[in-house]
Short mmCIF file of C-alpha atoms and ligand atoms in Angstrom, two decimals:
data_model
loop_
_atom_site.label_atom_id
_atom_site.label_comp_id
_atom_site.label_asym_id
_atom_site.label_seq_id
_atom_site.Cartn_x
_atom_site.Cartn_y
_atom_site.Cartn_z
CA UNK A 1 -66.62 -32.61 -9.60
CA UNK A 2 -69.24 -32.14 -6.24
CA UNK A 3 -68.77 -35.93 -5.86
CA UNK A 4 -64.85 -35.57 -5.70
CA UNK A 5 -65.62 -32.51 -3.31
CA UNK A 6 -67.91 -34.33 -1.39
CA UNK A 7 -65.16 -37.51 -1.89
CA UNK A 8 -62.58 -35.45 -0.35
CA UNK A 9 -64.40 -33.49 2.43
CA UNK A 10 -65.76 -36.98 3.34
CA UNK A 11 -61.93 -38.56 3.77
CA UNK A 12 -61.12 -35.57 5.65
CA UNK A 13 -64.11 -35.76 8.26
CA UNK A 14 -63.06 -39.33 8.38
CA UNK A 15 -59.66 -38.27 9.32
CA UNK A 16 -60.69 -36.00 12.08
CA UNK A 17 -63.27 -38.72 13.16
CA UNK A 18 -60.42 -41.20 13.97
CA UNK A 19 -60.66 -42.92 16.83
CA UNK A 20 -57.86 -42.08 19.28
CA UNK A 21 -55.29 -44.60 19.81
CA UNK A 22 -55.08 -46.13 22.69
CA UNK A 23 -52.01 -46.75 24.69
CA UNK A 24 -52.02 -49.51 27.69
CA UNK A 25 -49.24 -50.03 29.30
CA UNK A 26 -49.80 -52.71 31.65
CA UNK A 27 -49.50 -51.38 35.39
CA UNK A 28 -46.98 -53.57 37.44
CA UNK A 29 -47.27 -53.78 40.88
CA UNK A 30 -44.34 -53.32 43.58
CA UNK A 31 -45.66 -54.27 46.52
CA UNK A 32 -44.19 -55.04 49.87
CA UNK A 33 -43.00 -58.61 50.34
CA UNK A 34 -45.36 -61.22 51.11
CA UNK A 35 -48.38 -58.90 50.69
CA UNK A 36 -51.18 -60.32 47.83
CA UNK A 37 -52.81 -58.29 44.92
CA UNK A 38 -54.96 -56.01 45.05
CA UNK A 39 -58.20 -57.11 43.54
CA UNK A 40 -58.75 -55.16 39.61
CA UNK A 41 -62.39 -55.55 38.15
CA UNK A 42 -61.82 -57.93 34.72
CA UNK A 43 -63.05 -55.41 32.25
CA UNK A 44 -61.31 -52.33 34.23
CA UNK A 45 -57.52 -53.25 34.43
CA UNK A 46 -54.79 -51.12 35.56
CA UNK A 47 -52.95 -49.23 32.79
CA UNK A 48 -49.81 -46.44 33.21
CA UNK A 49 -51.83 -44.23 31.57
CA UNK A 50 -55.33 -44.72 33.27
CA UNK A 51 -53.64 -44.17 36.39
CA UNK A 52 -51.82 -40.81 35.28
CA UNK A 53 -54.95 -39.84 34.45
CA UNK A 54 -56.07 -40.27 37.64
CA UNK A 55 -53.69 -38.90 39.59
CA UNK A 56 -54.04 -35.35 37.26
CA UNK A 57 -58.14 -35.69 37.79
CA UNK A 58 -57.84 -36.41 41.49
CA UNK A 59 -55.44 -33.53 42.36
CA UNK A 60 -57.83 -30.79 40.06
CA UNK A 61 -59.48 -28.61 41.63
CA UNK A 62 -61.27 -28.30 38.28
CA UNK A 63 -63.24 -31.26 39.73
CA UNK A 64 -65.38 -29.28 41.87
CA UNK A 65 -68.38 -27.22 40.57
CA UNK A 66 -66.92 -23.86 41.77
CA UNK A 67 -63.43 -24.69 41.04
CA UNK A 68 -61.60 -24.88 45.09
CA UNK A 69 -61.68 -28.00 45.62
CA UNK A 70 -60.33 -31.37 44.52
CA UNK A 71 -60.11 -34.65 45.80
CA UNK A 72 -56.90 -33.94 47.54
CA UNK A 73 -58.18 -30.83 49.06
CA UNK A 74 -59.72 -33.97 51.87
CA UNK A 75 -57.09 -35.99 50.84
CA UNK A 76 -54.12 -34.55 51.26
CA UNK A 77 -51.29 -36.94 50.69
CA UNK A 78 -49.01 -34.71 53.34
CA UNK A 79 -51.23 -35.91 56.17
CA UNK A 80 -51.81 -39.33 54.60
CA UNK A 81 -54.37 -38.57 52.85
CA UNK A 82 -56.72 -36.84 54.89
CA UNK A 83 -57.61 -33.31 56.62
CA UNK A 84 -56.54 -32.52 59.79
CA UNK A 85 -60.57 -31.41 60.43
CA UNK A 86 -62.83 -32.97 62.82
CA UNK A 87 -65.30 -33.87 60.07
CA UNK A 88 -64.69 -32.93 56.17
CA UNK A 89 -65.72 -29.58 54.59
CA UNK A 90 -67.43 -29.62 51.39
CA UNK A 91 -66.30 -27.01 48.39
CA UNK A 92 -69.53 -24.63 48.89
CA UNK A 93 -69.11 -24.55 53.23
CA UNK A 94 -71.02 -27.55 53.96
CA UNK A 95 -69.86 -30.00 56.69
CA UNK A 96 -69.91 -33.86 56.52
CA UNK A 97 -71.04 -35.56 59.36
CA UNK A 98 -67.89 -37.58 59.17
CA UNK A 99 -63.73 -37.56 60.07
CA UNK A 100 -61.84 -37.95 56.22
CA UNK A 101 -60.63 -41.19 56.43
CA UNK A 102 -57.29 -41.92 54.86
CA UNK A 103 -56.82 -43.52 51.30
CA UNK A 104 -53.88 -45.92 51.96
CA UNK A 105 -54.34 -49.06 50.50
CA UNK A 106 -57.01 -48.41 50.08
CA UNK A 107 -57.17 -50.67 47.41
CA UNK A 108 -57.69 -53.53 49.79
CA UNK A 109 -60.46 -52.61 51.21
CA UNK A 110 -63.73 -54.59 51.15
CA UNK A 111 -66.09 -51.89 51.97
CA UNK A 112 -65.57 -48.35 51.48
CA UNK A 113 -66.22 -45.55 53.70
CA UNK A 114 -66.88 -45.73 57.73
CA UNK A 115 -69.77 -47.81 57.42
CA UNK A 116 -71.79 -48.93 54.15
CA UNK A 117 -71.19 -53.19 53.16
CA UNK A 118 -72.72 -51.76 49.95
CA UNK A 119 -70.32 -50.19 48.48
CA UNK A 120 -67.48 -51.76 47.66
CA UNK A 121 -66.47 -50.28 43.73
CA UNK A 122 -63.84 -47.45 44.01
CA UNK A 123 -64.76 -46.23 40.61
CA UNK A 124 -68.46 -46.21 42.23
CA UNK A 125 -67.75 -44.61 45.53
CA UNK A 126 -66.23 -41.71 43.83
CA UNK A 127 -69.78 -40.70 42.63
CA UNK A 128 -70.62 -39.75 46.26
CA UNK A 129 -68.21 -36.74 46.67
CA UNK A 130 -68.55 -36.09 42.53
CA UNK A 131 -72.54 -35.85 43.22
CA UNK A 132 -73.64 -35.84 46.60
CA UNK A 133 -75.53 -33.08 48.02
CA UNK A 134 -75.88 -34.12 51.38
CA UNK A 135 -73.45 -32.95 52.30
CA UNK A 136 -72.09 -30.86 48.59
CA UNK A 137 -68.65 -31.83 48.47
CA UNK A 138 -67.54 -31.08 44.85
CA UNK A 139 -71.03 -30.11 43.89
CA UNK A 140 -71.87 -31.64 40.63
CA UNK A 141 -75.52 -33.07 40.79
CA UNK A 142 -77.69 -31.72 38.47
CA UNK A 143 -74.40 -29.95 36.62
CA UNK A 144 -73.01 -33.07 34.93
CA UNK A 145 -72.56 -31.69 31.39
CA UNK A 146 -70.69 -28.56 32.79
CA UNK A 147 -68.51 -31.11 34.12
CA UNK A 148 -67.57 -33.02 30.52
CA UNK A 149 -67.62 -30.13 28.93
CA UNK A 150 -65.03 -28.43 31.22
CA UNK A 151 -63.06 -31.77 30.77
CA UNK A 152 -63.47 -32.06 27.24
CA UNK A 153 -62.54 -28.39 26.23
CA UNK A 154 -59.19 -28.97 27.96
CA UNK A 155 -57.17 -30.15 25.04
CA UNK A 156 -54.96 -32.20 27.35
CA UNK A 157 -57.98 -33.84 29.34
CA UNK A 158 -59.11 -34.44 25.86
CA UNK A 159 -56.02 -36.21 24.76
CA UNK A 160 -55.62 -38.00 27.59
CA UNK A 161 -58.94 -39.38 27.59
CA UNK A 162 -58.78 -40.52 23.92
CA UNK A 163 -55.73 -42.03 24.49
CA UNK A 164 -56.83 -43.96 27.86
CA UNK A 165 -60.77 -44.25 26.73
CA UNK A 166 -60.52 -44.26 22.86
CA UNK A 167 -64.13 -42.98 22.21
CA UNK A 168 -65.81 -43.46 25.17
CA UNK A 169 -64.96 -39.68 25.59
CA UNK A 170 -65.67 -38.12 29.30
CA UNK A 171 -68.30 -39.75 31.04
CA UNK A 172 -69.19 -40.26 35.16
CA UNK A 173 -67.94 -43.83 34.37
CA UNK A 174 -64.75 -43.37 32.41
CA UNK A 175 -63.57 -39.99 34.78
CA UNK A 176 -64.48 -42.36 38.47
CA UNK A 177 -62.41 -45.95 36.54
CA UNK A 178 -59.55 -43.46 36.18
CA UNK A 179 -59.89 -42.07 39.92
CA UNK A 180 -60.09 -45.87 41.09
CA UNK A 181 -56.86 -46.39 39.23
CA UNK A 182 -54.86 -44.15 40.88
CA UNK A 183 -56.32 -44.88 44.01
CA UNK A 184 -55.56 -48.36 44.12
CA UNK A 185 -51.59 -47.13 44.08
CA UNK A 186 -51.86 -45.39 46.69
CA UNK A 187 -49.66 -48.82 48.56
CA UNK A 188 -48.05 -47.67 52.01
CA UNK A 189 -45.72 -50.56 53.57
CA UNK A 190 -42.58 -48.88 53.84
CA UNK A 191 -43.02 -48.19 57.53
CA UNK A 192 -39.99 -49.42 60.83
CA UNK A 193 -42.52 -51.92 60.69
CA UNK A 194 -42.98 -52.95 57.73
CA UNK A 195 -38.94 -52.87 57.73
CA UNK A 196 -39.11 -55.10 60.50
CA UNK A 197 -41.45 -57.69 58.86
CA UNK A 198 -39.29 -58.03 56.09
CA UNK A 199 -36.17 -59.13 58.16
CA UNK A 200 -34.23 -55.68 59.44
CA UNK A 201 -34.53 -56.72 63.04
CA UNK A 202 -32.61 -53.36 64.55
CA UNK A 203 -36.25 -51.50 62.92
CA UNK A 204 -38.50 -51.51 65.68
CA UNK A 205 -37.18 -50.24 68.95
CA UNK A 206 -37.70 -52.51 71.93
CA UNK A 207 -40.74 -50.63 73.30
CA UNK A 208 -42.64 -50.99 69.70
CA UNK A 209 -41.72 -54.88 70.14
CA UNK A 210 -43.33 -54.77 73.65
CA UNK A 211 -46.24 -53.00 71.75
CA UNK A 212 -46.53 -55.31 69.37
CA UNK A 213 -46.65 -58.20 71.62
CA UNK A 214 -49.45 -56.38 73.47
CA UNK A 215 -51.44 -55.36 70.35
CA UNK A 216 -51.84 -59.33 69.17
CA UNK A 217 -51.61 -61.02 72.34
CA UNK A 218 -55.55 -62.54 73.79
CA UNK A 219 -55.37 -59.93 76.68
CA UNK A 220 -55.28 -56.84 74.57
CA UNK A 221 -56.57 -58.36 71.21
CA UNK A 222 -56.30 -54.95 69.27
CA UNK A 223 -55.49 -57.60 66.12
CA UNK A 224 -58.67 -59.52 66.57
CA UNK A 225 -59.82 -56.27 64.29
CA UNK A 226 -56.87 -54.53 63.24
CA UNK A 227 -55.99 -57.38 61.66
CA UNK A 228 -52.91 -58.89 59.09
CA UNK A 229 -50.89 -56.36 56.75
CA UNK A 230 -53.68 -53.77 56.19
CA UNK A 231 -54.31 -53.50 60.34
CA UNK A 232 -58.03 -53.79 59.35
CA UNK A 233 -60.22 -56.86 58.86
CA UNK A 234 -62.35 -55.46 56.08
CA UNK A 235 -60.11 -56.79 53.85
CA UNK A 236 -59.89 -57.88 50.06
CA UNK A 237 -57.16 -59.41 48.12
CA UNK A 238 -56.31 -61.89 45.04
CA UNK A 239 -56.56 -65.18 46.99
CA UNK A 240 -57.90 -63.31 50.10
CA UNK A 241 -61.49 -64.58 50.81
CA UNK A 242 -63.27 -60.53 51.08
CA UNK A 243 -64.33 -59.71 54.66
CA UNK A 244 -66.39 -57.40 55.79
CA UNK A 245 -66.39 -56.90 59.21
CA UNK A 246 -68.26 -53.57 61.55
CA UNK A 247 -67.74 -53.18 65.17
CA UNK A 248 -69.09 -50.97 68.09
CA UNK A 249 -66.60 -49.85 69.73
CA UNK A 250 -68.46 -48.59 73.00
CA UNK A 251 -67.97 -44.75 71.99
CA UNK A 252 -72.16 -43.81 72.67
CA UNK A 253 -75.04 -45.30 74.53
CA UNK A 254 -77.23 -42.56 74.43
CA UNK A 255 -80.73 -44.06 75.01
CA UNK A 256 -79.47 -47.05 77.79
CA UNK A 257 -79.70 -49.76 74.87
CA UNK A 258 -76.40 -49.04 73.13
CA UNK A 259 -77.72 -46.74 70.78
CA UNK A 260 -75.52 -43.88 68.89
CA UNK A 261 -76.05 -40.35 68.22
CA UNK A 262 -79.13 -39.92 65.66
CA UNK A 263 -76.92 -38.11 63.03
CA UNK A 264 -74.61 -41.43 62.96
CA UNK A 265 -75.19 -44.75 63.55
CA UNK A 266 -73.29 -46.56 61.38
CA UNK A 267 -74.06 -49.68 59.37
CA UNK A 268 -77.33 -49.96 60.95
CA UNK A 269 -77.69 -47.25 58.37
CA UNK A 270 -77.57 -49.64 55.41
CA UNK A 271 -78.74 -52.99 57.09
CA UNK A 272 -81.65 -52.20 59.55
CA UNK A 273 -80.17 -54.58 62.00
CA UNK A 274 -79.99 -53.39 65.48
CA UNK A 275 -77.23 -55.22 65.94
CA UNK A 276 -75.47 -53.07 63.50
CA UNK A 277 -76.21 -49.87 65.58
CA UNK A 278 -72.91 -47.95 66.10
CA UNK A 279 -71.24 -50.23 63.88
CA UNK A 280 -67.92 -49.47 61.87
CA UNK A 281 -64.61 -50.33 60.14
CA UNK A 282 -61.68 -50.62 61.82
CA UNK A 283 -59.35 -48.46 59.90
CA UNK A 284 -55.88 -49.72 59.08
CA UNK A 285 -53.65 -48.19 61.67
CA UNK A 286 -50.81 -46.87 59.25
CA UNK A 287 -49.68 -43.31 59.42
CA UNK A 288 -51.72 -42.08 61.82
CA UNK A 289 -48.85 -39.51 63.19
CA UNK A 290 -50.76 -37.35 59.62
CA UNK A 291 -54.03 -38.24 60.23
CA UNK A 292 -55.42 -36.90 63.84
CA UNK A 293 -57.88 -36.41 64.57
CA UNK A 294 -59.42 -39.87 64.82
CA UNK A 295 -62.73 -42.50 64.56
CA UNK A 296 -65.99 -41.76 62.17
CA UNK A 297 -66.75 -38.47 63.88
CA UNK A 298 -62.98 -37.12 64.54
CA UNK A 299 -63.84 -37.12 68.56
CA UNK A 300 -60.73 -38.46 70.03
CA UNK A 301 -57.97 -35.53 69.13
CA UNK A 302 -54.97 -38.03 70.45
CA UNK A 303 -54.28 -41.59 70.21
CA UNK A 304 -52.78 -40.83 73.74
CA UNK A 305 -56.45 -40.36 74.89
CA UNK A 306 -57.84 -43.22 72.52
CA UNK A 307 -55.45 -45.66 74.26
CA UNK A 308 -56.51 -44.60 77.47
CA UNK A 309 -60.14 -45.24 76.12
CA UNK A 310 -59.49 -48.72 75.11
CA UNK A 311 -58.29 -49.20 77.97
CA UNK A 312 -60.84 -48.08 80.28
CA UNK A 313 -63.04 -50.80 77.90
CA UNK A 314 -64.72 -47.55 75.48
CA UNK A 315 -66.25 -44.23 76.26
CA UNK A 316 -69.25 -46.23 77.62
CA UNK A 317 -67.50 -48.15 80.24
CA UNK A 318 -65.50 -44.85 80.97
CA UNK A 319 -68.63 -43.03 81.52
CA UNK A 320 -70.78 -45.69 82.93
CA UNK A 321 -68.58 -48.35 84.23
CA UNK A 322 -70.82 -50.64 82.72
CA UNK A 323 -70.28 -51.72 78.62
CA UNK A 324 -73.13 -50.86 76.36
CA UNK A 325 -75.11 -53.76 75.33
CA UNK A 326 -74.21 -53.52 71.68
CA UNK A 327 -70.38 -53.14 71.78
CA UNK A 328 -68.14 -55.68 70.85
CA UNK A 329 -67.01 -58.11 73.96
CA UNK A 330 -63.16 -57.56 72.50
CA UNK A 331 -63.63 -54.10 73.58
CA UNK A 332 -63.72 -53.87 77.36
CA UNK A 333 -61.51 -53.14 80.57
CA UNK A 334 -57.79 -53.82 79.87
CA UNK A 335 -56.25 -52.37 82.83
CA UNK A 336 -53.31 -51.31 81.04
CA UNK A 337 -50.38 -49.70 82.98
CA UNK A 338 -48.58 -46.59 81.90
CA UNK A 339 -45.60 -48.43 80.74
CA UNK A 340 -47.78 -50.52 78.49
CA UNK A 341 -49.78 -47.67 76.89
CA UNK A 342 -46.68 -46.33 76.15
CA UNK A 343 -44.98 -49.54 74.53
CA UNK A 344 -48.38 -49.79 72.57
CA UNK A 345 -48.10 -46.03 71.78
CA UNK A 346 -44.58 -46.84 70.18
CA UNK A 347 -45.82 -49.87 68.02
CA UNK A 348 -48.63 -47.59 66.66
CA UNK A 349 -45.50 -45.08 65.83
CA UNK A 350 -43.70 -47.30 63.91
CA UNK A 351 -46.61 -47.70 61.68
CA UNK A 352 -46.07 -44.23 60.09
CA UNK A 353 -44.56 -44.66 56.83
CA UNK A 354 -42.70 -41.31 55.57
CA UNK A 355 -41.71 -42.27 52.36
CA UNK A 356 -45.53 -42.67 51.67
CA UNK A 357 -46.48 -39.35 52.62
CA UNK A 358 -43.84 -37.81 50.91
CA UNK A 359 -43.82 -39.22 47.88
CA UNK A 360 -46.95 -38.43 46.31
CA UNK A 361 -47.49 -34.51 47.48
CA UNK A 362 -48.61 -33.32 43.55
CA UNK A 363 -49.92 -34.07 40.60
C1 HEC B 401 -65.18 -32.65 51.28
C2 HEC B 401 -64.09 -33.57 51.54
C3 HEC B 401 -63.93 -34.74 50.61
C4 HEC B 401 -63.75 -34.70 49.25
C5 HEC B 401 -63.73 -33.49 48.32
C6 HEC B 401 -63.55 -36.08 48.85
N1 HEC B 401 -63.63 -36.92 49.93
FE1 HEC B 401 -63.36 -38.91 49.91
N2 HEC B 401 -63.97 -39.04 51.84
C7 HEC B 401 -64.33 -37.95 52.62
C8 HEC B 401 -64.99 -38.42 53.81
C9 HEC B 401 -65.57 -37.54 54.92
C10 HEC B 401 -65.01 -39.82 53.75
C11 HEC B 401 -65.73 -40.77 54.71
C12 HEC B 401 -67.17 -40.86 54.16
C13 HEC B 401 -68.14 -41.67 54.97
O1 HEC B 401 -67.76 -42.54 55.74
O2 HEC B 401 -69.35 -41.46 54.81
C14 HEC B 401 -64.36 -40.17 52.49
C15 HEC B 401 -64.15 -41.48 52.07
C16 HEC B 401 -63.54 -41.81 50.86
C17 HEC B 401 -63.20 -43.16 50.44
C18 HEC B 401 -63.38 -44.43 51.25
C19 HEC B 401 -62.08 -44.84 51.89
C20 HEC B 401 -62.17 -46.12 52.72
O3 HEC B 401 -61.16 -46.53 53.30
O4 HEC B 401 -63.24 -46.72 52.84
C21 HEC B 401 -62.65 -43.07 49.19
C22 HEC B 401 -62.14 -44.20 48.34
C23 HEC B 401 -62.66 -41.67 48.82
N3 HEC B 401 -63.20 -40.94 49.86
C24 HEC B 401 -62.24 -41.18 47.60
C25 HEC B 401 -62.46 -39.86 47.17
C26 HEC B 401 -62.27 -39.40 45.79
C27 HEC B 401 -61.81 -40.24 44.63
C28 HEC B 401 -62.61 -38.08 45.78
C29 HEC B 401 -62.67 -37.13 44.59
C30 HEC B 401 -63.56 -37.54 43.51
C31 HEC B 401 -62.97 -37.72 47.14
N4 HEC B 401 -62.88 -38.83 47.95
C32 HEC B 401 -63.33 -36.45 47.54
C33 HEC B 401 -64.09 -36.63 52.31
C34 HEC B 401 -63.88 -36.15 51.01
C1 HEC B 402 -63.73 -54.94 68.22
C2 HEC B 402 -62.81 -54.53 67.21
C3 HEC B 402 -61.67 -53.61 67.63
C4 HEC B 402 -60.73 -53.84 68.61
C5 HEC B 402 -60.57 -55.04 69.52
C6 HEC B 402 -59.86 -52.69 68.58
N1 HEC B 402 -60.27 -51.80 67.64
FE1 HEC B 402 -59.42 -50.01 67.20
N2 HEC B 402 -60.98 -49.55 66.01
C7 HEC B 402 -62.03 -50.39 65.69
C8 HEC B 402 -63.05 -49.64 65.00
C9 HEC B 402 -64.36 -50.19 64.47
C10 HEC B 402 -62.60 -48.31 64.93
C11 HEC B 402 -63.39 -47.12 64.38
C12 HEC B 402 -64.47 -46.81 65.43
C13 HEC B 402 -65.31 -45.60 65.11
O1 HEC B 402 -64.82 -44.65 64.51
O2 HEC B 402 -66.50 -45.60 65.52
C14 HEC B 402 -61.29 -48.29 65.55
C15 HEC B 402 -60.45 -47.18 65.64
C16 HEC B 402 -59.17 -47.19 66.12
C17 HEC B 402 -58.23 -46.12 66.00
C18 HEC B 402 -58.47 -44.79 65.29
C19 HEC B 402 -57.88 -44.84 63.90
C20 HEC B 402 -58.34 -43.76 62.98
O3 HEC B 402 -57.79 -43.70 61.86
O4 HEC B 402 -59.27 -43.00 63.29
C21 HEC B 402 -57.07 -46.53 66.62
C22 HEC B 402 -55.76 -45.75 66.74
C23 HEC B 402 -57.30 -47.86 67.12
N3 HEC B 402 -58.58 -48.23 66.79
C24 HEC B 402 -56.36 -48.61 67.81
C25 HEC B 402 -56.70 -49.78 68.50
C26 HEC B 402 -55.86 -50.39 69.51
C27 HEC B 402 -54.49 -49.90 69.93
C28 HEC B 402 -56.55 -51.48 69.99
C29 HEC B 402 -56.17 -52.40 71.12
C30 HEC B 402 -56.01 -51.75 72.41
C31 HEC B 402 -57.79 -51.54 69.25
N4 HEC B 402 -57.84 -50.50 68.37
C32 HEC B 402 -58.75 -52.53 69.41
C33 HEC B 402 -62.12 -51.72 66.02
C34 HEC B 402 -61.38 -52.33 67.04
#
């Protein structure tokens, strides 16, 4: 009689023991013609559900320590996935150092953040603003349980888990793999010129074509950086060899030798080199009518008055009259006239892709 009991309360345990079934629905890609795949780790692939989950975790508030703050809070898709601040604000007051920088595709990028050739995981990045306390941003270090248990106890984070994760349960690495999902959707080519690529020739007005000829041709050689589909050329795809690629764009010379403002100086950061002083990614140029203000530190308010900068050959030259000795040789005096700031001022327009930054505005 105890051993039926025993029997029976063991088939029951069993029961609620179950691992959860797991449901992967392959993701499918609609990308813009003629643009490659994004790159997916092997043992990390891209499932309906993983990114659904991802989309709920990055939108929840829930995901900061004291509950005000979520990824989106930064990343707001209605400005492309960034501010609007100067430089970021963290959910207990603190301030980054550094301008948000927007999240589409994202998924191509060969380095993440301004400046760091280390990191180049999603589902690893998104440790920094889960745990970093310099600056806080959602708060977590040191508070990690709180933050699976808060998960957990939610009986539709729980389900949702099981059914993505099976029993690997919450964890740092299952909750950032289901971040890096969603993030990796986050596709904007649906822009006049993206239109205009794809063969609808009455997209681009005939001041963005002057702009465009401008923006590739050897004079003005904004492409030598802002390179190919993604504008950038810190650049990964299936088939696509990854880049990385920093520049120094002349904005500081604050010693004589090229060197940047102590707080930031870039990938010289990570590497040491001094040739990496004041070094950065170019950031792909899409949608930047949401994402003002602009560069690392959020210090040029207008692309009006960036164009004017690139055109004067960087803050340096503007300054000085003389290029700093670190910044790149493509950057220097261009002489442009008003009519061709304004033609490259209308290419740069017809980069903004509306359907993008309205279609993903919740959860
Ligand atoms: C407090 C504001 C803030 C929050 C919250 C925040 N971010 Fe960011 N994010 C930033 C800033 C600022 C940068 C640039 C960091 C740098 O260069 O050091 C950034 C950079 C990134 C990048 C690199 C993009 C690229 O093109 O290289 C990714 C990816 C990213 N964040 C994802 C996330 C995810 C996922 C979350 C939530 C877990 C998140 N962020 C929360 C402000 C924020
Ligand atoms: C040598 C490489 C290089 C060249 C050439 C170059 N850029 Fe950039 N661009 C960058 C880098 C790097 C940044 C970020 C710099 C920083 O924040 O310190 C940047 C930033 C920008 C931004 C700000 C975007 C944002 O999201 O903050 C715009 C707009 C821009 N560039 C447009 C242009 C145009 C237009 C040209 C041609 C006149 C041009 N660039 C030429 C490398 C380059």
């Amino acid at each position: 009689m105890r051993a039926e009991a025993l029997a029976a309360l063991l088939t029951l345990l069993g029961a609620c023991a179950r691992p959860p079934t797991v449901t992967a629905t392959p993701w499918s890609w609609s990308l813009p013609v003629g643009w490659p795949a994004p790159v997916v780790p092997d043992d990390d692939p891209m499932t309906v559900e993983k990114v659904a989950l991802g989309r709920l975790l990055f939108f929840d508030q829930r995901l900061s320590q004291n509950q005000t703050t979520a990824c989106a809070t930064c990343h707001d898709p209605a400005r492309a996935y960034t501010d609007g601040r100067t430089t970021a604000l963290g959910s207990t007051g603190q301030l980054h150092r550094r301008n948000t920088q927007s999240l589409a595709n994202v998924a191509y990028a060969s380095s993440l953040t301004w400046a760091n050739g280390q990191q180049t995981v999603l589902a690893h990045q998104a440790l920094v603003p889960l745990l970093g306390d310099t600056p806080v941003e959602l708060g977590w270090q040191g508070h990690q349980t709180e933050l699976f248990a808060r998960l957990s106890d939610d009986e539709a984070y729980a389900r949702r888990f099981g059914a993505v994760f099976g029993t690997e349960g919450v964890t740092l690495d299952t909750l950032t793999r289901a971040l890096a999902a969603f993030e990796r959707t986050l596709i904007s080519g649906t822009s006049p010129w993206d239109r205009f690529v794809a063969g609808d020739l009455s997209a681009l007005s005939d001041a963005a074509k002057r702009g465009h000829e401008l923006f590739t041709s050897d004079a003005v050689g904004c492409s030598h950086c802002h390179a190919g589909f993604a504008f950038t050329d810190a650049v990964v795809a299936v088939g696509v060899q990854a880049v990385q690629a920093f520049h120094n764009t002349g904005l500081y010379d604050v010693d004589g030798h090229g060197a940047y403002p102590e707080g930031d100086q870039g990938e010289l950061e990570i590497t040491n080199h001094a040739i990496d002083m004041g070094c950065f990614k170019a950031p792909g140029l899409r949608n930047l009518r949401f994402t003002a203000p602009y560069l690392h530190d959020g210090s040029a308010a207008t692309l009006a008055e960036l164009i004017d900068t690139y055109s004067a050959g960087g803050r340096v030259f503007q300054h000085l009259g003389h290029p700093s000795l670190l910044q790149s040789p493509l950057v220097r005096p261009l002489g442009l006239d008003a009519g061709q700031k304004a033609d490259l001022l209308a290419f740069l327009d017809a980069l903004n892709d509306e359907d993008f930054v309205a279609a993903q505005t919740s959860p």
